Amino acid sequence: MRLDSVLPTELDTVLDFTEYLTKKAAFLRSGGLESAVGEQDLLAHYAVRMNEDDEHDFVENRALRCPPLHVEPGLYRIFERDTRYVARKEADAPSYFWDRLIEFFANHIIDGTSVIMDGHDYDLEKFELGVRHMALQCRVVRRGLGGAVEVIRRAIVVPTDPPECETGFFVLTMKRLDWMKRSGSYEEYRRARANAALICAKGLLARFPHLERVVGVACEPAIKGHGGSEELIYVEQAQWSRSDSAAIEEDCRRLGMFQEGTKVWHWHDDECPRA
């Protein structure tokens, strides 16, 4: 069975792909498979079954002893015509905006064009970690991330349920204020934006101690005919002292972040929405 036949278009995130390979290896070692004509049919069988942990798997209950599986030929062709499959593909569309962000920052790393603002304790290793954690999100999670960013251009996404509860993300847009324009320095604007993003990251970590890290993207509002720039922020959780917490609270208050009246949306999405 060829892995390159259909998997790259179906399992096109690192997490989704490795989970499939791990589950398939365990299934094959258990002797659970009698025969399958092609990888695509095996994938279709996997895609429509959930185990007791509510994860895709080849069996619903690993503790049950079932006869070896014979996967019928043509199962994938039936699967891709199903209305739920079509609805899932349509729902996935916003997630590819997140993919483009990953590619954008990864290319800067590869090309050696990543820019770190003066005065920031931030190195290329952290920049790479930020991109890696962006890429570790599965396709369904990327829907919420990409959709929020693409639609409102200013979003904070804090997962609250396992297994995606360790990393928070935010996108911060910041226009050039009058004092920045008067300074005549675009670098001054970028420095102020990077500082605001750092305050946002620390504010999130202080408010959501279950997070182990926060990854943020800071950019300027899109203006037709004008270029722009972006910063990638990566900050890990810390043991904040009372003075640290007080300073973070004051910085957030000064910038109007996380104050009373902040709008909050609770996001949930089914992998296969009702068609």
Short mmCIF file of C-alpha atoms in Angstrom, two decimals:
data_model
loop_
_atom_site.label_atom_id
_atom_site.label_comp_id
_atom_site.label_asym_id
_atom_site.label_seq_id
_atom_site.Cartn_x
_atom_site.Cartn_y
_atom_site.Cartn_z
CA MET A 1 0.00 0.00 0.00
CA ARG A 2 1.43 3.36 -1.02
CA LEU A 3 1.42 6.11 1.61
CA ASP A 4 1.64 8.81 -1.06
CA SER A 5 -1.59 7.81 -2.81
CA VAL A 6 -4.12 9.72 -0.69
CA LEU A 7 -2.75 10.43 2.80
CA PRO A 8 -1.11 13.79 1.98
CA THR A 9 -4.50 15.24 1.05
CA GLU A 10 -6.38 13.69 3.96
CA LEU A 11 -3.92 13.70 6.86
CA ASP A 12 -2.07 16.90 6.02
CA THR A 13 -0.96 17.97 9.50
CA VAL A 14 1.86 16.43 11.51
CA LEU A 15 -0.44 15.44 14.38
CA ASP A 16 -3.16 13.84 12.22
CA PHE A 17 -0.59 11.94 10.13
CA THR A 18 1.48 10.59 13.03
CA GLU A 19 -1.63 9.56 14.98
CA TYR A 20 -2.81 7.56 11.96
CA LEU A 21 0.56 5.83 11.55
CA THR A 22 0.75 5.04 15.28
CA LYS A 23 -2.75 3.59 15.39
CA LYS A 24 -2.19 1.62 12.18
CA ALA A 25 1.09 0.14 13.44
CA ALA A 26 -0.58 -1.01 16.67
CA PHE A 27 -3.49 -2.45 14.70
CA LEU A 28 -1.24 -4.39 12.33
CA ARG A 29 0.94 -5.73 15.15
CA SER A 30 -2.18 -6.98 16.92
CA GLY A 31 -3.07 -9.13 13.92
CA GLY A 32 -6.31 -7.24 13.48
CA LEU A 33 -6.04 -6.84 9.71
CA GLU A 34 -6.75 -9.70 7.34
CA SER A 35 -6.60 -7.77 4.06
CA ALA A 36 -6.97 -4.36 2.44
CA VAL A 37 -6.53 -3.62 -1.25
CA GLY A 38 -5.28 -0.05 -0.83
CA GLU A 39 -4.19 2.50 1.74
CA GLN A 40 -7.12 4.73 0.86
CA ASP A 41 -9.66 2.09 1.86
CA LEU A 42 -7.86 1.49 5.15
CA LEU A 43 -7.92 5.23 5.78
CA ALA A 44 -11.67 5.38 5.11
CA HIS A 45 -12.23 2.64 7.69
CA TYR A 46 -10.13 4.58 10.21
CA ALA A 47 -11.80 7.93 9.46
CA VAL A 48 -15.33 6.81 10.36
CA ARG A 49 -14.53 5.01 13.61
CA MET A 50 -13.82 6.40 17.07
CA ASN A 51 -12.39 4.48 20.02
CA GLU A 52 -13.36 4.70 23.67
CA ASP A 53 -11.15 7.79 24.05
CA ASP A 54 -13.10 9.58 21.29
CA GLU A 55 -10.13 9.32 18.91
CA HIS A 56 -10.02 7.96 15.38
CA ASP A 57 -8.96 4.33 15.43
CA PHE A 58 -9.36 1.06 13.58
CA VAL A 59 -11.42 -0.47 16.40
CA GLU A 60 -14.01 1.08 18.71
CA ASN A 61 -12.86 -0.83 21.79
CA ARG A 62 -9.28 -2.07 22.03
CA ALA A 63 -10.19 -4.54 24.79
CA LEU A 64 -12.56 -6.53 22.57
CA ARG A 65 -11.27 -9.50 20.60
CA CYS A 66 -12.66 -9.17 17.09
CA PRO A 67 -12.13 -11.32 13.99
CA PRO A 68 -9.39 -10.07 11.64
CA LEU A 69 -10.70 -7.22 9.49
CA HIS A 70 -11.22 -7.49 5.75
CA VAL A 71 -11.54 -3.99 4.30
CA GLU A 72 -13.83 -3.96 1.31
CA PRO A 73 -12.35 -2.53 -1.92
CA GLY A 74 -13.80 0.83 -2.95
CA LEU A 75 -14.54 1.96 0.60
CA TYR A 76 -12.71 5.26 0.11
CA ARG A 77 -14.75 6.14 -2.99
CA ILE A 78 -17.92 5.67 -0.93
CA PHE A 79 -16.42 7.69 1.92
CA GLU A 80 -15.49 10.72 -0.20
CA ARG A 81 -19.02 10.96 -1.64
CA ASP A 82 -20.62 10.99 1.81
CA THR A 83 -22.32 14.30 2.70
CA ARG A 84 -20.47 14.42 6.03
CA TYR A 85 -17.12 14.15 4.25
CA VAL A 86 -18.07 16.99 1.90
CA ALA A 87 -19.20 19.12 4.86
CA ARG A 88 -15.91 18.41 6.65
CA LYS A 89 -13.86 19.54 3.66
CA GLU A 90 -15.86 22.77 3.42
CA ALA A 91 -15.44 23.40 7.15
CA ASP A 92 -11.68 22.90 6.82
CA ALA A 93 -11.27 25.83 4.41
CA PRO A 94 -10.44 28.51 7.08
CA SER A 95 -7.81 26.24 8.62
CA TYR A 96 -5.51 26.73 5.65
CA PHE A 97 -5.02 30.37 6.60
CA TRP A 98 -3.16 29.02 9.63
CA ASP A 99 -1.07 26.86 7.31
CA ARG A 100 -0.07 29.95 5.33
CA LEU A 101 1.06 31.68 8.53
CA ILE A 102 3.22 28.67 9.40
CA GLU A 103 4.76 28.66 5.93
CA PHE A 104 5.39 32.42 6.10
CA PHE A 105 7.35 32.25 9.36
CA ALA A 106 9.10 28.99 8.44
CA ASN A 107 10.39 30.57 5.23
CA HIS A 108 11.85 33.46 7.23
CA ILE A 109 13.71 30.95 9.42
CA ILE A 110 15.03 29.04 6.40
CA ASP A 111 16.03 32.20 4.54
CA GLY A 112 17.64 33.77 7.60
CA THR A 113 15.41 36.85 7.39
CA SER A 114 13.78 36.64 10.82
CA VAL A 115 13.98 39.97 12.64
CA ILE A 116 14.15 40.26 16.44
CA MET A 117 13.55 43.73 17.85
CA ASP A 118 16.31 45.36 19.89
CA GLY A 119 15.86 45.00 23.62
CA HIS A 120 13.89 41.73 23.46
CA ASP A 121 15.19 38.62 25.18
CA TYR A 122 14.23 36.47 22.24
CA ASP A 123 16.33 34.27 20.00
CA LEU A 124 15.97 32.19 16.88
CA GLU A 125 15.45 29.02 18.92
CA LYS A 126 12.30 30.50 20.47
CA PHE A 127 11.18 31.71 17.05
CA GLU A 128 11.48 28.15 15.77
CA LEU A 129 9.65 26.76 18.81
CA GLY A 130 6.78 29.13 18.09
CA VAL A 131 6.48 27.85 14.52
CA ARG A 132 6.74 24.24 15.67
CA HIS A 133 3.85 24.65 18.11
CA MET A 134 1.78 26.34 15.41
CA ALA A 135 2.44 23.30 13.20
CA LEU A 136 1.60 20.80 15.96
CA GLN A 137 -2.10 21.68 15.83
CA CYS A 138 -4.43 19.21 14.13
CA ARG A 139 -6.70 20.17 11.24
CA VAL A 140 -9.83 20.67 13.35
CA VAL A 141 -8.04 22.95 15.83
CA ARG A 142 -6.59 24.91 12.92
CA ARG A 143 -10.15 25.66 11.81
CA GLY A 144 -10.75 27.70 14.94
CA LEU A 145 -7.34 29.35 14.80
CA GLY A 146 -7.40 30.19 11.11
CA GLY A 147 -11.07 31.13 11.08
CA ALA A 148 -10.77 33.51 14.02
CA VAL A 149 -7.70 35.21 12.61
CA GLU A 150 -9.00 35.46 9.05
CA VAL A 151 -12.40 36.86 10.04
CA ILE A 152 -11.72 39.25 12.91
CA ARG A 153 -7.95 39.76 12.53
CA ARG A 154 -7.61 40.09 16.28
CA ALA A 155 -8.08 36.96 18.28
CA ILE A 156 -6.99 35.08 21.36
CA VAL A 157 -7.49 31.34 21.40
CA VAL A 158 -7.07 29.53 24.72
CA PRO A 159 -7.81 25.79 24.59
CA THR A 160 -9.41 24.56 27.78
CA ASP A 161 -9.85 20.83 27.09
CA PRO A 162 -7.16 18.18 26.65
CA PRO A 163 -5.22 17.25 24.63
CA GLU A 164 -4.84 20.76 23.15
CA CYS A 165 -4.77 22.56 26.51
CA GLU A 166 -1.02 23.29 26.77
CA THR A 167 -0.57 26.05 24.15
CA GLY A 168 -2.47 29.31 23.80
CA PHE A 169 -2.39 31.47 20.68
CA PHE A 170 -3.16 35.07 19.89
CA VAL A 171 -3.04 37.45 16.95
CA LEU A 172 -2.69 41.14 17.73
CA THR A 173 -3.18 43.90 15.17
CA MET A 174 -1.88 47.33 16.08
CA LYS A 175 -2.07 50.47 13.98
CA ARG A 176 0.55 53.20 13.99
CA LEU A 177 -0.51 55.79 16.53
CA ASP A 178 0.07 59.52 16.14
CA TRP A 179 3.12 59.60 18.41
CA MET A 180 4.68 56.77 16.40
CA LYS A 181 4.09 58.67 13.16
CA ARG A 182 5.61 61.82 14.64
CA SER A 183 8.73 59.91 15.64
CA GLY A 184 9.23 59.19 11.95
CA SER A 185 10.58 55.73 12.73
CA TYR A 186 8.88 52.58 11.57
CA GLU A 187 11.21 50.64 13.86
CA GLU A 188 9.79 52.58 16.81
CA TYR A 189 6.33 51.38 15.84
CA ARG A 190 7.51 47.79 15.54
CA ARG A 191 9.21 48.01 18.91
CA ALA A 192 6.00 49.27 20.53
CA ARG A 193 4.01 46.51 18.81
CA ALA A 194 6.43 43.81 19.92
CA ASN A 195 6.23 45.13 23.51
CA ALA A 196 2.42 45.04 23.37
CA ALA A 197 2.54 41.44 22.10
CA LEU A 198 4.90 40.46 24.92
CA ILE A 199 2.52 42.00 27.48
CA CYS A 200 -0.39 40.12 25.89
CA ALA A 201 1.50 36.81 26.10
CA LYS A 202 2.41 37.31 29.76
CA GLY A 203 -1.14 38.40 30.55
CA LEU A 204 -2.52 35.20 29.05
CA LEU A 205 -0.07 33.02 30.97
CA ALA A 206 -0.88 34.78 34.23
CA ARG A 207 -4.64 34.38 33.69
CA PHE A 208 -4.54 30.80 32.43
CA PRO A 209 -1.98 28.91 34.54
CA HIS A 210 -2.86 25.60 32.82
CA LEU A 211 -1.07 26.89 29.70
CA GLU A 212 2.56 25.87 29.35
CA ARG A 213 3.30 28.39 26.60
CA VAL A 214 1.78 31.12 24.43
CA VAL A 215 2.49 31.78 20.75
CA GLY A 216 1.47 35.14 19.33
CA VAL A 217 1.52 36.93 15.99
CA ALA A 218 1.66 40.73 15.99
CA CYS A 219 0.92 42.60 12.77
CA GLU A 220 -0.48 45.84 11.40
CA PRO A 221 -3.91 46.32 9.82
CA ALA A 222 -3.98 45.42 6.15
CA ILE A 223 -3.94 48.52 3.95
CA LYS A 224 -4.38 48.10 0.23
CA GLY A 225 -1.26 49.03 -1.67
CA HIS A 226 0.99 48.97 1.40
CA GLY A 227 3.29 46.26 2.68
CA GLY A 228 3.55 45.24 6.28
CA SER A 229 5.50 43.28 8.85
CA GLU A 230 4.83 40.65 11.47
CA GLU A 231 6.37 39.55 14.73
CA LEU A 232 6.19 36.06 16.18
CA ILE A 233 6.13 35.90 19.98
CA TYR A 234 6.86 32.78 22.03
CA VAL A 235 6.68 32.90 25.85
CA GLU A 236 6.71 29.97 28.27
CA GLN A 237 4.88 29.73 31.58
CA ALA A 238 6.73 30.94 34.66
CA GLN A 239 6.36 31.19 38.41
CA TRP A 240 5.23 34.79 38.60
CA SER A 241 6.12 36.62 41.82
CA ARG A 242 3.63 39.06 43.34
CA SER A 243 5.56 41.97 41.90
CA ASP A 244 5.67 40.28 38.48
CA SER A 245 1.91 39.71 38.55
CA ALA A 246 1.25 43.27 39.62
CA ALA A 247 3.45 44.60 36.82
CA ILE A 248 1.69 42.41 34.26
CA GLU A 249 -1.72 43.58 35.49
CA GLU A 250 -0.65 47.21 35.27
CA ASP A 251 0.77 46.77 31.76
CA CYS A 252 -2.45 45.08 30.61
CA ARG A 253 -4.53 47.86 32.17
CA ARG A 254 -2.41 50.52 30.49
CA LEU A 255 -2.93 48.89 27.07
CA GLY A 256 -6.58 48.01 27.68
CA MET A 257 -6.01 44.27 27.50
CA PHE A 258 -8.21 41.76 29.34
CA GLN A 259 -10.27 44.47 30.96
CA GLU A 260 -13.94 44.42 31.89
CA GLY A 261 -16.11 44.33 28.80
CA THR A 262 -13.72 42.23 26.74
CA LYS A 263 -15.76 40.07 24.36
CA VAL A 264 -15.39 36.31 24.77
CA TRP A 265 -16.53 33.64 22.33
CA HIS A 266 -16.58 29.94 23.19
CA TRP A 267 -15.65 27.90 20.14
CA HIS A 268 -16.47 24.27 19.46
CA ASP A 269 -16.58 22.47 16.15
CA ASP A 270 -17.44 18.94 15.12
CA GLU A 271 -14.99 17.32 12.75
CA CYS A 272 -17.83 16.45 10.40
CA PRO A 273 -20.52 19.15 10.67
CA ARG A 274 -24.05 18.24 9.80
CA ALA A 275 -24.45 18.71 6.06
#
